[in-house]
PDB file of C-alpha atoms in Angstrom:
ATOM      1  CA  UNK A 622       5.178   7.648 -10.905  1.00 46.00           C
ATOM      2  CA  UNK A 623       2.257  10.011 -10.563  1.00 48.00           C
ATOM      3  CA  UNK A 624       0.696  10.236  -7.135  1.00 47.00           C
ATOM      4  CA  UNK A 625      -0.856  12.695  -4.684  1.00 44.00           C
ATOM      5  CA  UNK A 626       1.120  11.354  -1.769  1.00 47.00           C
ATOM      6  CA  UNK A 627       4.748  11.015  -0.907  1.00 45.00           C
ATOM      7  CA  UNK A 628       6.632   8.538   1.248  1.00 48.00           C
ATOM      8  CA  UNK A 629      10.261   7.972   2.239  1.00 51.00           C
ATOM      9  CA  UNK A 630      11.004   6.275  -1.071  1.00 53.00           C
ATOM     10  CA  UNK A 631       9.343   8.892  -3.287  1.00 53.00           C
ATOM     11  CA  UNK A 632      10.991  12.113  -4.303  1.00 55.00           C
ATOM     12  CA  UNK A 633       9.805  14.876  -6.605  1.00 51.00           C
ATOM     13  CA  UNK A 634      11.776  14.549  -9.869  1.00 52.00           C
ATOM     14  CA  UNK A 635      13.809  17.637 -10.555  1.00 52.00           C
ATOM     15  CA  UNK A 636      12.419  19.690 -13.399  1.00 50.00           C
ATOM     16  CA  UNK A 637       8.787  18.694 -12.927  1.00 57.00           C
ATOM     17  CA  UNK A 638       7.259  22.055 -12.209  1.00 60.00           C
ATOM     18  CA  UNK A 639       3.725  20.720 -11.823  1.00 65.00           C
ATOM     19  CA  UNK A 640       4.793  18.730  -8.730  1.00 65.00           C
ATOM     20  CA  UNK A 641       2.668  15.753  -9.828  1.00 67.00           C
ATOM     21  CA  UNK A 642       5.398  13.396 -10.891  1.00 67.00           C
ATOM     22  CA  UNK A 643       7.480  11.577  -8.291  1.00 69.00           C
ATOM     23  CA  UNK A 644      10.672   9.569  -8.536  1.00 69.00           C
ATOM     24  CA  UNK A 645      10.578   6.151  -6.772  1.00 74.00           C
ATOM     25  CA  UNK A 646      14.099   5.686  -5.521  1.00 80.00           C
ATOM     26  CA  UNK A 647      16.074   2.592  -4.564  1.00 82.00           C
ATOM     27  CA  UNK A 648      14.257   0.353  -7.056  1.00 86.00           C
ATOM     28  CA  UNK A 649      15.126  -3.235  -6.381  1.00 87.00           C
ATOM     29  CA  UNK A 650      16.003  -6.247  -8.504  1.00 92.00           C
ATOM     30  CA  UNK A 651      12.684  -7.659  -7.330  1.00 90.00           C
ATOM     31  CA  UNK A 652      10.847  -5.107  -9.482  1.00 93.00           C
ATOM     32  CA  UNK A 653      13.063  -5.671 -12.476  1.00 96.00           C
ATOM     33  CA  UNK A 654      12.363  -9.401 -12.407  1.00 96.00           C
ATOM     34  CA  UNK A 655       8.617  -8.762 -12.162  1.00 95.00           C
ATOM     35  CA  UNK A 656       8.631  -6.084 -14.912  1.00 97.00           C
ATOM     36  CA  UNK A 657      10.620  -8.094 -17.429  1.00 98.00           C
ATOM     37  CA  UNK A 658       8.433 -11.162 -16.770  1.00 98.00           C
ATOM     38  CA  UNK A 659       5.193  -9.250 -17.408  1.00 97.00           C
ATOM     39  CA  UNK A 660       6.527  -7.031 -20.228  1.00 98.00           C
ATOM     40  CA  UNK A 661       7.374 -10.215 -22.146  1.00 98.00           C
ATOM     41  CA  UNK A 662       4.005 -11.754 -21.409  1.00 97.00           C
ATOM     42  CA  UNK A 663       2.189  -8.618 -22.521  1.00 98.00           C
ATOM     43  CA  UNK A 664       4.331  -8.352 -25.651  1.00 98.00           C
ATOM     44  CA  UNK A 665       3.723 -11.957 -26.720  1.00 98.00           C
ATOM     45  CA  UNK A 666       0.084 -12.428 -25.736  1.00 97.00           C
ATOM     46  CA  UNK A 667      -1.661  -9.012 -25.398  1.00 97.00           C
ATOM     47  CA  UNK A 668      -0.084  -6.467 -27.702  1.00 97.00           C
ATOM     48  CA  UNK A 669      -2.017  -6.803 -30.965  1.00 95.00           C
ATOM     49  CA  UNK A 670      -0.573  -4.047 -33.108  1.00 97.00           C
ATOM     50  CA  UNK A 671       2.935  -3.058 -34.160  1.00 96.00           C
ATOM     51  CA  UNK A 672       2.423   0.257 -32.387  1.00 98.00           C
ATOM     52  CA  UNK A 673       1.539  -1.471 -29.116  1.00 98.00           C
ATOM     53  CA  UNK A 674       4.439  -3.890 -29.374  1.00 98.00           C
ATOM     54  CA  UNK A 675       6.776  -0.993 -30.122  1.00 98.00           C
ATOM     55  CA  UNK A 676       5.753   0.757 -26.905  1.00 98.00           C
ATOM     56  CA  UNK A 677       6.786  -2.330 -24.952  1.00 98.00           C
ATOM     57  CA  UNK A 678      10.043  -2.624 -26.913  1.00 98.00           C
ATOM     58  CA  UNK A 679      10.872   1.038 -26.130  1.00 98.00           C
ATOM     59  CA  UNK A 680      10.479   0.540 -22.418  1.00 98.00           C
ATOM     60  CA  UNK A 681      12.521  -2.708 -22.362  1.00 99.00           C
ATOM     61  CA  UNK A 682      15.164  -1.164 -24.551  1.00 99.00           C
ATOM     62  CA  UNK A 683      15.492   1.897 -22.282  1.00 98.00           C
ATOM     63  CA  UNK A 684      15.812  -0.217 -19.137  1.00 98.00           C
ATOM     64  CA  UNK A 685      18.231  -2.763 -20.648  1.00 99.00           C
ATOM     65  CA  UNK A 686      20.425  -0.088 -22.250  1.00 99.00           C
ATOM     66  CA  UNK A 687      20.542   1.716 -18.873  1.00 98.00           C
ATOM     67  CA  UNK A 688      21.742  -1.470 -17.178  1.00 98.00           C
ATOM     68  CA  UNK A 689      24.412  -2.204 -19.764  1.00 99.00           C
ATOM     69  CA  UNK A 690      25.649   1.417 -19.900  1.00 98.00           C
ATOM     70  CA  UNK A 691      26.039   1.455 -16.111  1.00 98.00           C
ATOM     71  CA  UNK A 692      27.993  -1.793 -15.751  1.00 98.00           C
ATOM     72  CA  UNK A 693      24.881  -3.955 -15.236  1.00 98.00           C
ATOM     73  CA  UNK A 694      23.539  -1.774 -12.415  1.00 97.00           C
ATOM     74  CA  UNK A 695      20.375   0.256 -11.950  1.00 95.00           C
ATOM     75  CA  UNK A 696      21.489   3.766 -11.085  1.00 94.00           C
ATOM     76  CA  UNK A 697      19.284   5.988  -9.020  1.00 89.00           C
ATOM     77  CA  UNK A 698      18.520   9.720  -9.236  1.00 82.00           C
ATOM     78  CA  UNK A 699      21.662  10.563  -7.237  1.00 84.00           C
ATOM     79  CA  UNK A 700      23.976   8.714  -9.651  1.00 90.00           C
ATOM     80  CA  UNK A 701      24.540   5.809  -7.257  1.00 91.00           C
ATOM     81  CA  UNK A 702      23.492   2.193  -7.855  1.00 93.00           C
ATOM     82  CA  UNK A 703      20.397   1.136  -5.986  1.00 91.00           C
ATOM     83  CA  UNK A 704      20.870  -1.251  -3.028  1.00 90.00           C
ATOM     84  CA  UNK A 705      19.873  -4.531  -4.693  1.00 92.00           C
ATOM     85  CA  UNK A 706      19.731  -3.927  -8.506  1.00 94.00           C
ATOM     86  CA  UNK A 707      23.396  -4.711  -9.031  1.00 96.00           C
ATOM     87  CA  UNK A 708      24.346  -7.453 -11.471  1.00 98.00           C
ATOM     88  CA  UNK A 709      27.913  -6.647 -12.641  1.00 98.00           C
ATOM     89  CA  UNK A 710      30.724  -9.211 -12.897  1.00 98.00           C
ATOM     90  CA  UNK A 711      32.975  -7.415 -10.385  1.00 97.00           C
ATOM     91  CA  UNK A 712      30.451  -7.838  -7.572  1.00 97.00           C
ATOM     92  CA  UNK A 713      29.041 -11.218  -8.684  1.00 97.00           C
ATOM     93  CA  UNK A 714      32.441 -12.849  -9.106  1.00 98.00           C
ATOM     94  CA  UNK A 715      34.895 -10.985  -6.931  1.00 97.00           C
ATOM     95  CA  UNK A 716      33.093  -9.557  -3.886  1.00 97.00           C
ATOM     96  CA  UNK A 717      32.453 -12.068  -1.034  1.00 96.00           C
ATOM     97  CA  UNK A 718      29.746  -9.846   0.391  1.00 95.00           C
ATOM     98  CA  UNK A 719      27.646 -10.621  -2.722  1.00 95.00           C
ATOM     99  CA  UNK A 720      28.223 -14.359  -2.720  1.00 94.00           C
ATOM    100  CA  UNK A 721      24.623 -15.119  -1.750  1.00 92.00           C
ATOM    101  CA  UNK A 722      23.271 -12.995  -4.668  1.00 95.00           C
ATOM    102  CA  UNK A 723      25.672 -14.442  -7.225  1.00 96.00           C
ATOM    103  CA  UNK A 724      23.477 -17.131  -8.641  1.00 97.00           C
ATOM    104  CA  UNK A 725      20.150 -15.276  -8.599  1.00 97.00           C
ATOM    105  CA  UNK A 726      21.493 -12.005 -10.003  1.00 98.00           C
ATOM    106  CA  UNK A 727      23.459 -13.807 -12.766  1.00 98.00           C
ATOM    107  CA  UNK A 728      20.224 -15.621 -13.684  1.00 99.00           C
ATOM    108  CA  UNK A 729      18.227 -12.408 -13.649  1.00 98.00           C
ATOM    109  CA  UNK A 730      20.662 -10.504 -15.893  1.00 99.00           C
ATOM    110  CA  UNK A 731      20.812 -13.268 -18.461  1.00 99.00           C
ATOM    111  CA  UNK A 732      17.025 -13.360 -18.480  1.00 99.00           C
ATOM    112  CA  UNK A 733      16.768  -9.572 -18.998  1.00 99.00           C
ATOM    113  CA  UNK A 734      19.197  -9.691 -21.931  1.00 99.00           C
ATOM    114  CA  UNK A 735      17.475 -12.689 -23.533  1.00 99.00           C
ATOM    115  CA  UNK A 736      14.067 -10.981 -23.139  1.00 99.00           C
ATOM    116  CA  UNK A 737      15.401  -7.772 -24.713  1.00 99.00           C
ATOM    117  CA  UNK A 738      16.824  -9.748 -27.629  1.00 99.00           C
ATOM    118  CA  UNK A 739      13.565 -11.604 -28.123  1.00 99.00           C
ATOM    119  CA  UNK A 740      11.630  -8.339 -28.491  1.00 98.00           C
ATOM    120  CA  UNK A 741      14.111  -6.335 -30.488  1.00 98.00           C
ATOM    121  CA  UNK A 742      16.390  -8.879 -32.276  1.00 98.00           C
ATOM    122  CA  UNK A 743      19.136  -6.313 -31.600  1.00 98.00           C
ATOM    123  CA  UNK A 744      22.508  -8.081 -31.706  1.00 98.00           C
ATOM    124  CA  UNK A 745      23.990  -5.960 -28.924  1.00 98.00           C
ATOM    125  CA  UNK A 746      21.841  -7.792 -26.350  1.00 99.00           C
ATOM    126  CA  UNK A 747      22.918 -11.201 -27.614  1.00 99.00           C
ATOM    127  CA  UNK A 748      26.534 -10.043 -27.636  1.00 99.00           C
ATOM    128  CA  UNK A 749      26.269  -8.847 -24.011  1.00 99.00           C
ATOM    129  CA  UNK A 750      24.530 -12.107 -23.090  1.00 99.00           C
ATOM    130  CA  UNK A 751      27.262 -14.226 -24.653  1.00 99.00           C
ATOM    131  CA  UNK A 752      30.015 -12.095 -23.078  1.00 99.00           C
ATOM    132  CA  UNK A 753      28.598 -12.707 -19.613  1.00 99.00           C
ATOM    133  CA  UNK A 754      28.419 -16.431 -20.248  1.00 99.00           C
ATOM    134  CA  UNK A 755      31.724 -16.897 -22.000  1.00 98.00           C
ATOM    135  CA  UNK A 756      33.925 -14.353 -20.199  1.00 99.00           C
ATOM    136  CA  UNK A 757      32.317 -13.881 -16.818  1.00 99.00           C
ATOM    137  CA  UNK A 758      30.977 -17.382 -15.925  1.00 98.00           C
ATOM    138  CA  UNK A 759      27.369 -16.340 -15.644  1.00 99.00           C
ATOM    139  CA  UNK A 760      26.218 -19.696 -16.880  1.00 98.00           C
ATOM    140  CA  UNK A 761      28.109 -21.427 -14.084  1.00 97.00           C
ATOM    141  CA  UNK A 762      26.908 -18.810 -11.610  1.00 98.00           C
ATOM    142  CA  UNK A 763      23.234 -19.309 -12.325  1.00 98.00           C
ATOM    143  CA  UNK A 764      23.284 -23.123 -12.129  1.00 96.00           C
ATOM    144  CA  UNK A 765      22.822 -22.795  -8.349  1.00 93.00           C
ATOM    145  CA  UNK A 766      20.695 -19.726  -7.850  1.00 91.00           C
ATOM    146  CA  UNK A 767      19.456 -20.846  -4.359  1.00 88.00           C
ATOM    147  CA  UNK A 768      22.295 -21.463  -1.915  1.00 83.00           C
ATOM    148  CA  UNK A 769      20.144 -22.209   1.131  1.00 79.00           C
ATOM    149  CA  UNK A 770      19.843 -25.548   2.950  1.00 71.00           C
ATOM    150  CA  UNK A 771      16.735 -27.244   1.712  1.00 84.00           C
ATOM    151  CA  UNK A 772      12.966 -26.631   1.637  1.00 88.00           C
ATOM    152  CA  UNK A 773      11.736 -23.714   3.670  1.00 86.00           C
ATOM    153  CA  UNK A 774      15.057 -21.906   3.720  1.00 85.00           C
ATOM    154  CA  UNK A 775      16.057 -18.606   2.295  1.00 84.00           C
ATOM    155  CA  UNK A 776      13.907 -15.743   1.096  1.00 84.00           C
ATOM    156  CA  UNK A 777      10.577 -16.416  -0.608  1.00 86.00           C
ATOM    157  CA  UNK A 778      10.916 -13.247  -2.627  1.00 89.00           C
ATOM    158  CA  UNK A 779      14.103 -14.579  -4.158  1.00 92.00           C
ATOM    159  CA  UNK A 780      12.230 -17.772  -5.067  1.00 94.00           C
ATOM    160  CA  UNK A 781       9.573 -15.794  -6.931  1.00 94.00           C
ATOM    161  CA  UNK A 782      12.203 -13.732  -8.717  1.00 96.00           C
ATOM    162  CA  UNK A 783      14.099 -16.839  -9.789  1.00 97.00           C
ATOM    163  CA  UNK A 784      11.052 -18.574 -11.250  1.00 97.00           C
ATOM    164  CA  UNK A 785       9.941 -15.467 -13.213  1.00 97.00           C
ATOM    165  CA  UNK A 786      13.478 -15.142 -14.606  1.00 98.00           C
ATOM    166  CA  UNK A 787      13.647 -18.845 -15.505  1.00 99.00           C
ATOM    167  CA  UNK A 788      10.382 -18.568 -17.410  1.00 99.00           C
ATOM    168  CA  UNK A 789      11.627 -16.021 -19.962  1.00 99.00           C
ATOM    169  CA  UNK A 790      15.183 -17.381 -20.100  1.00 99.00           C
ATOM    170  CA  UNK A 791      14.277 -20.968 -20.946  1.00 98.00           C
ATOM    171  CA  UNK A 792      11.378 -20.010 -23.196  1.00 98.00           C
ATOM    172  CA  UNK A 793      13.431 -17.672 -25.414  1.00 98.00           C
ATOM    173  CA  UNK A 794      16.729 -19.587 -25.468  1.00 98.00           C
ATOM    174  CA  UNK A 795      17.196 -21.289 -28.872  1.00 97.00           C
ATOM    175  CA  UNK A 796      20.461 -23.074 -28.122  1.00 97.00           C
ATOM    176  CA  UNK A 797      19.415 -26.585 -26.941  1.00 94.00           C
ATOM    177  CA  UNK A 798      22.544 -27.067 -24.864  1.00 94.00           C
ATOM    178  CA  UNK A 799      22.125 -23.838 -22.928  1.00 97.00           C
ATOM    179  CA  UNK A 800      18.353 -24.444 -22.554  1.00 97.00           C
ATOM    180  CA  UNK A 801      19.069 -27.921 -21.130  1.00 95.00           C
ATOM    181  CA  UNK A 802      21.541 -26.347 -18.599  1.00 95.00           C
ATOM    182  CA  UNK A 803      18.964 -23.774 -17.578  1.00 97.00           C
ATOM    183  CA  UNK A 804      16.258 -26.458 -17.240  1.00 97.00           C
ATOM    184  CA  UNK A 805      18.583 -28.561 -15.080  1.00 95.00           C
ATOM    185  CA  UNK A 806      19.189 -25.630 -12.783  1.00 96.00           C
ATOM    186  CA  UNK A 807      15.497 -24.991 -12.523  1.00 97.00           C
ATOM    187  CA  UNK A 808      14.825 -28.645 -11.794  1.00 95.00           C
ATOM    188  CA  UNK A 809      17.195 -28.607  -8.834  1.00 93.00           C
ATOM    189  CA  UNK A 810      15.507 -25.372  -7.597  1.00 96.00           C
ATOM    190  CA  UNK A 811      12.031 -26.879  -8.066  1.00 96.00           C
ATOM    191  CA  UNK A 812      12.946 -29.877  -5.890  1.00 95.00           C
ATOM    192  CA  UNK A 813      13.424 -27.432  -3.007  1.00 94.00           C
ATOM    193  CA  UNK A 814      10.232 -25.508  -3.761  1.00 95.00           C
ATOM    194  CA  UNK A 815       7.809 -28.330  -4.488  1.00 96.00           C
ATOM    195  CA  UNK A 816       6.715 -28.912  -0.844  1.00 96.00           C
ATOM    196  CA  UNK A 817       5.272 -25.414  -0.866  1.00 95.00           C
ATOM    197  CA  UNK A 818       2.644 -26.507  -3.471  1.00 95.00           C
ATOM    198  CA  UNK A 819       2.961 -23.042  -4.984  1.00 94.00           C
ATOM    199  CA  UNK A 820       0.611 -22.939  -7.986  1.00 93.00           C
ATOM    200  CA  UNK A 821       2.654 -20.221  -9.837  1.00 95.00           C
ATOM    201  CA  UNK A 822       5.946 -21.998  -9.339  1.00 96.00           C
ATOM    202  CA  UNK A 823       4.551 -25.372 -10.350  1.00 98.00           C
ATOM    203  CA  UNK A 824       3.002 -24.037 -13.534  1.00 98.00           C
ATOM    204  CA  UNK A 825       6.124 -22.047 -14.484  1.00 98.00           C
ATOM    205  CA  UNK A 826       8.274 -25.116 -14.028  1.00 98.00           C
ATOM    206  CA  UNK A 827       5.861 -27.311 -15.956  1.00 98.00           C
ATOM    207  CA  UNK A 828       5.560 -24.807 -18.809  1.00 98.00           C
ATOM    208  CA  UNK A 829       9.254 -24.344 -19.585  1.00 97.00           C
ATOM    209  CA  UNK A 830      10.696 -27.730 -18.664  1.00 97.00           C
ATOM    210  CA  UNK A 831       8.270 -29.884 -20.704  1.00 96.00           C
ATOM    211  CA  UNK A 832      10.382 -32.278 -22.810  1.00 94.00           C
ATOM    212  CA  UNK A 833      13.736 -31.038 -21.428  1.00 94.00           C
ATOM    213  CA  UNK A 834      16.415 -33.520 -20.446  1.00 90.00           C
ATOM    214  CA  UNK A 835      18.666 -33.177 -17.426  1.00 82.00           C
ATOM    215  CA  UNK A 836      22.205 -32.659 -18.705  1.00 73.00           C
ATOM    216  CA  UNK A 837      23.940 -34.728 -16.044  1.00 73.00           C
ATOM    217  CA  UNK A 838      27.119 -36.842 -16.364  1.00 75.00           C
ATOM    218  CA  UNK A 839      25.121 -40.099 -16.264  1.00 72.00           C
ATOM    219  CA  UNK A 840      22.883 -39.291 -19.161  1.00 71.00           C
ATOM    220  CA  UNK A 841      19.710 -37.293 -19.606  1.00 75.00           C
ATOM    221  CA  UNK A 842      16.628 -37.597 -17.373  1.00 86.00           C
ATOM    222  CA  UNK A 843      13.211 -36.273 -18.426  1.00 92.00           C
ATOM    223  CA  UNK A 844      12.452 -33.030 -16.540  1.00 96.00           C
ATOM    224  CA  UNK A 845       8.811 -32.835 -17.508  1.00 96.00           C
ATOM    225  CA  UNK A 846       6.482 -32.117 -14.652  1.00 97.00           C
ATOM    226  CA  UNK A 847       4.644 -35.100 -13.306  1.00 96.00           C
ATOM    227  CA  UNK A 848       0.839 -35.259 -13.098  1.00 96.00           C
ATOM    228  CA  UNK A 849       1.202 -34.915  -9.279  1.00 98.00           C
ATOM    229  CA  UNK A 850       2.941 -31.568  -9.704  1.00 98.00           C
ATOM    230  CA  UNK A 851       0.013 -30.248 -11.752  1.00 98.00           C
ATOM    231  CA  UNK A 852      -2.563 -31.703  -9.314  1.00 97.00           C
ATOM    232  CA  UNK A 853      -0.805 -29.985  -6.383  1.00 97.00           C
ATOM    233  CA  UNK A 854      -0.984 -26.635  -8.131  1.00 97.00           C
ATOM    234  CA  UNK A 855      -4.662 -27.136  -8.954  1.00 97.00           C
ATOM    235  CA  UNK A 856      -5.435 -28.186  -5.368  1.00 96.00           C
ATOM    236  CA  UNK A 857      -3.854 -24.970  -4.074  1.00 95.00           C
ATOM    237  CA  UNK A 858      -5.891 -22.878  -6.559  1.00 95.00           C
ATOM    238  CA  UNK A 859      -9.095 -24.585  -5.445  1.00 95.00           C
ATOM    239  CA  UNK A 860      -8.269 -23.901  -1.805  1.00 95.00           C
ATOM    240  CA  UNK A 861      -7.361 -20.227  -2.068  1.00 92.00           C
ATOM    241  CA  UNK A 862      -9.953 -18.398   0.031  1.00 89.00           C
ATOM    242  CA  UNK A 863     -12.298 -16.042  -1.768  1.00 87.00           C
ATOM    243  CA  UNK A 864     -12.230 -13.898   1.367  1.00 88.00           C
ATOM    244  CA  UNK A 865      -8.989 -11.939   0.816  1.00 88.00           C
ATOM    245  CA  UNK A 866      -9.086 -10.258   4.232  1.00 90.00           C
ATOM    246  CA  UNK A 867      -5.960 -10.969   6.209  1.00 89.00           C
ATOM    247  CA  UNK A 868      -7.233 -12.675   9.347  1.00 91.00           C
ATOM    248  CA  UNK A 869      -5.104 -13.997  12.137  1.00 92.00           C
ATOM    249  CA  UNK A 870      -4.206 -17.712  12.100  1.00 92.00           C
ATOM    250  CA  UNK A 871      -2.559 -19.986  14.668  1.00 94.00           C
ATOM    251  CA  UNK A 872      -1.207 -23.431  13.784  1.00 96.00           C
ATOM    252  CA  UNK A 873       1.721 -23.927  16.118  1.00 94.00           C
ATOM    253  CA  UNK A 874      -0.480 -25.886  18.590  1.00 95.00           C
ATOM    254  CA  UNK A 875      -1.427 -28.556  16.036  1.00 96.00           C
ATOM    255  CA  UNK A 876      -0.351 -32.154  16.701  1.00 97.00           C
ATOM    256  CA  UNK A 877       0.288 -32.810  13.005  1.00 97.00           C
ATOM    257  CA  UNK A 878       2.992 -30.109  12.773  1.00 96.00           C
ATOM    258  CA  UNK A 879       6.745 -30.847  12.627  1.00 95.00           C
ATOM    259  CA  UNK A 880       8.971 -27.859  13.580  1.00 92.00           C
ATOM    260  CA  UNK A 881      11.523 -26.760  11.045  1.00 89.00           C
ATOM    261  CA  UNK A 882      14.985 -28.096  11.611  1.00 83.00           C
ATOM    262  CA  UNK A 883      17.464 -25.648  13.211  1.00 79.00           C
ATOM    263  CA  UNK A 884      19.693 -25.495  10.124  1.00 75.00           C
ATOM    264  CA  UNK A 885      16.741 -23.948   8.157  1.00 73.00           C
ATOM    265  CA  UNK A 886      16.131 -21.110  10.624  1.00 67.00           C
ATOM    266  CA  UNK A 887      18.910 -18.748   9.630  1.00 59.00           C
ATOM    267  CA  UNK A 888      17.636 -15.170   9.298  1.00 57.00           C
ATOM    268  CA  UNK A 889      14.021 -16.301   9.547  1.00 55.00           C
ATOM    269  CA  UNK A 890      11.242 -16.298  12.102  1.00 65.00           C
ATOM    270  CA  UNK A 891      11.729 -19.299  14.415  1.00 70.00           C
ATOM    271  CA  UNK A 892       8.019 -20.255  14.585  1.00 86.00           C
ATOM    272  CA  UNK A 893       7.928 -22.279  11.396  1.00 91.00           C
ATOM    273  CA  UNK A 894       6.949 -25.819  10.501  1.00 94.00           C
ATOM    274  CA  UNK A 895       5.220 -28.224   8.125  1.00 96.00           C
ATOM    275  CA  UNK A 896       2.919 -31.249   7.977  1.00 97.00           C
ATOM    276  CA  UNK A 897       4.301 -34.706   8.698  1.00 96.00           C
ATOM    277  CA  UNK A 898       4.494 -35.429   4.972  1.00 96.00           C
ATOM    278  CA  UNK A 899       6.960 -32.559   4.518  1.00 95.00           C
ATOM    279  CA  UNK A 900       4.522 -30.270   2.771  1.00 97.00           C
ATOM    280  CA  UNK A 901       3.363 -26.876   4.021  1.00 96.00           C
ATOM    281  CA  UNK A 902      -0.025 -26.367   5.665  1.00 96.00           C
ATOM    282  CA  UNK A 903      -2.752 -26.053   2.982  1.00 96.00           C
ATOM    283  CA  UNK A 904      -3.400 -22.527   1.829  1.00 93.00           C
ATOM    284  CA  UNK A 905      -6.914 -22.371   3.288  1.00 93.00           C
ATOM    285  CA  UNK A 906      -5.641 -23.225   6.768  1.00 95.00           C
ATOM    286  CA  UNK A 907      -3.139 -20.370   7.081  1.00 91.00           C
ATOM    287  CA  UNK A 908      -2.667 -16.774   6.103  1.00 85.00           C
ATOM    288  CA  UNK A 909      -2.020 -16.275   2.392  1.00 82.00           C
ATOM    289  CA  UNK A 910      -1.228 -12.987   0.703  1.00 80.00           C
ATOM    290  CA  UNK A 911       1.181 -13.170  -2.273  1.00 79.00           C
ATOM    291  CA  UNK A 912       3.202 -15.834  -4.135  1.00 77.00           C
ATOM    292  CA  UNK A 913       6.236 -14.917  -2.079  1.00 79.00           C
ATOM    293  CA  UNK A 914       4.435 -15.248   1.252  1.00 84.00           C
ATOM    294  CA  UNK A 915       6.270 -17.520   3.665  1.00 89.00           C
ATOM    295  CA  UNK A 916       4.122 -20.667   3.721  1.00 92.00           C
ATOM    296  CA  UNK A 917       6.236 -22.290   6.462  1.00 93.00           C
ATOM    297  CA  UNK A 918       5.112 -19.756   9.059  1.00 91.00           C
ATOM    298  CA  UNK A 919       2.752 -21.227  11.596  1.00 93.00           C
ATOM    299  CA  UNK A 920       1.169 -18.229  13.318  1.00 93.00           C
ATOM    300  CA  UNK A 921       0.093 -14.931  11.792  1.00 89.00           C
ATOM    301  CA  UNK A 922      -0.766 -11.874  13.905  1.00 88.00           C
ATOM    302  CA  UNK A 923      -3.026 -10.151  11.419  1.00 89.00           C
ATOM    303  CA  UNK A 924      -6.010  -8.034  12.542  1.00 90.00           C
ATOM    304  CA  UNK A 925      -8.432  -8.206   9.652  1.00 90.00           C
ATOM    305  CA  UNK A 926      -7.729  -4.641   8.458  1.00 91.00           C
ATOM    306  CA  UNK A 927      -5.802  -5.545   5.260  1.00 89.00           C
ATOM    307  CA  UNK A 928      -7.468  -6.684   2.055  1.00 89.00           C
ATOM    308  CA  UNK A 929      -5.205  -8.659  -0.226  1.00 88.00           C
ATOM    309  CA  UNK A 930      -5.718  -8.546  -3.994  1.00 86.00           C
ATOM    310  CA  UNK A 931      -6.935 -11.341  -6.241  1.00 88.00           C
ATOM    311  CA  UNK A 932      -3.913 -11.332  -8.600  1.00 87.00           C
ATOM    312  CA  UNK A 933      -2.207 -14.090  -6.627  1.00 88.00           C
ATOM    313  CA  UNK A 934      -5.015 -16.367  -7.858  1.00 92.00           C
ATOM    314  CA  UNK A 935      -5.545 -14.891 -11.341  1.00 94.00           C
ATOM    315  CA  UNK A 936      -2.029 -15.072 -12.730  1.00 95.00           C
ATOM    316  CA  UNK A 937      -1.401 -18.795 -12.050  1.00 95.00           C
ATOM    317  CA  UNK A 938      -5.006 -19.593 -13.008  1.00 96.00           C
ATOM    318  CA  UNK A 939      -4.732 -18.032 -16.417  1.00 96.00           C
ATOM    319  CA  UNK A 940      -1.237 -19.408 -16.852  1.00 97.00           C
ATOM    320  CA  UNK A 941      -2.647 -22.836 -16.163  1.00 97.00           C
ATOM    321  CA  UNK A 942      -5.341 -22.321 -18.770  1.00 97.00           C
ATOM    322  CA  UNK A 943      -2.924 -20.948 -21.349  1.00 97.00           C
ATOM    323  CA  UNK A 944      -0.527 -23.852 -21.008  1.00 97.00           C
ATOM    324  CA  UNK A 945      -3.473 -26.327 -20.919  1.00 96.00           C
ATOM    325  CA  UNK A 946      -2.756 -27.496 -17.402  1.00 97.00           C
ATOM    326  CA  UNK A 947      -6.341 -26.513 -16.533  1.00 95.00           C
ATOM    327  CA  UNK A 948      -9.558 -26.619 -18.476  1.00 89.00           C
ATOM    328  CA  UNK A 949     -12.678 -24.525 -17.860  1.00 83.00           C
ATOM    329  CA  UNK A 950     -15.894 -26.487 -17.653  1.00 76.00           C
TER     330      UNK A 950
END
């Protein structure tokens, strides 16, 4: 990372005499999920030449090899694993302190390996992928990546990470049985997320689960997104304010608000709620910043001094166009 400033998470990389390059330490699994998601999208849809595709392959190869060589962990400048980028079987399967991360991190690691295989066709990534599934139960682990108690619970960043990982994993998996299992896991996750009317999540689900069948014991059920799911995503896109300044909002006084149930309030701000139909407050009636913003929060103490970017609109908008969920007039 090249920058003129330095913060608590940036350190000058040893050996850089010019002092212009900095090392961003404690990189999280959040960043890996986002990078793999967008590397794959760029590789498939943007990179036009072999040289350009090779540059993406080189980056993905370097990151994935690092993870494999370090026991499925991202190791920092000091030789120690970063706080959250830890995906190895010992922690995922045998450490109770990591039980909450077990499903999501197993999903992420399978997605990284499948993405690397898609770009490189290198058998070592498929071998590692199959080893984690067959010998370390990563398929069973990722079938329940969200362990929280219903809509509005848990960490919205984890939700974003899961959907980005599902997108690559299901899209690139060629084994129909595995793909159906992944789609079934995503379907169960999407049932929890649908009340948020999140345009990115809705479009990701619709894109990769089209035509998939739920692999349950009572026979297959069609997992394709309904028309209502697509309409909810489009409605949110239409409502996103063009004014991206973060203004204060207060909704806790509204008569149409139902407070969140106590069992959903673990490790979250208590001032949360939803409309009487179970859905979150529309995006143009509350503060909205990123895809992983908590839409269940009722009051926001912003001061109008932060300008949010437009990417939170642009990515789902162009995804909707690409997958033909939207049409430009």
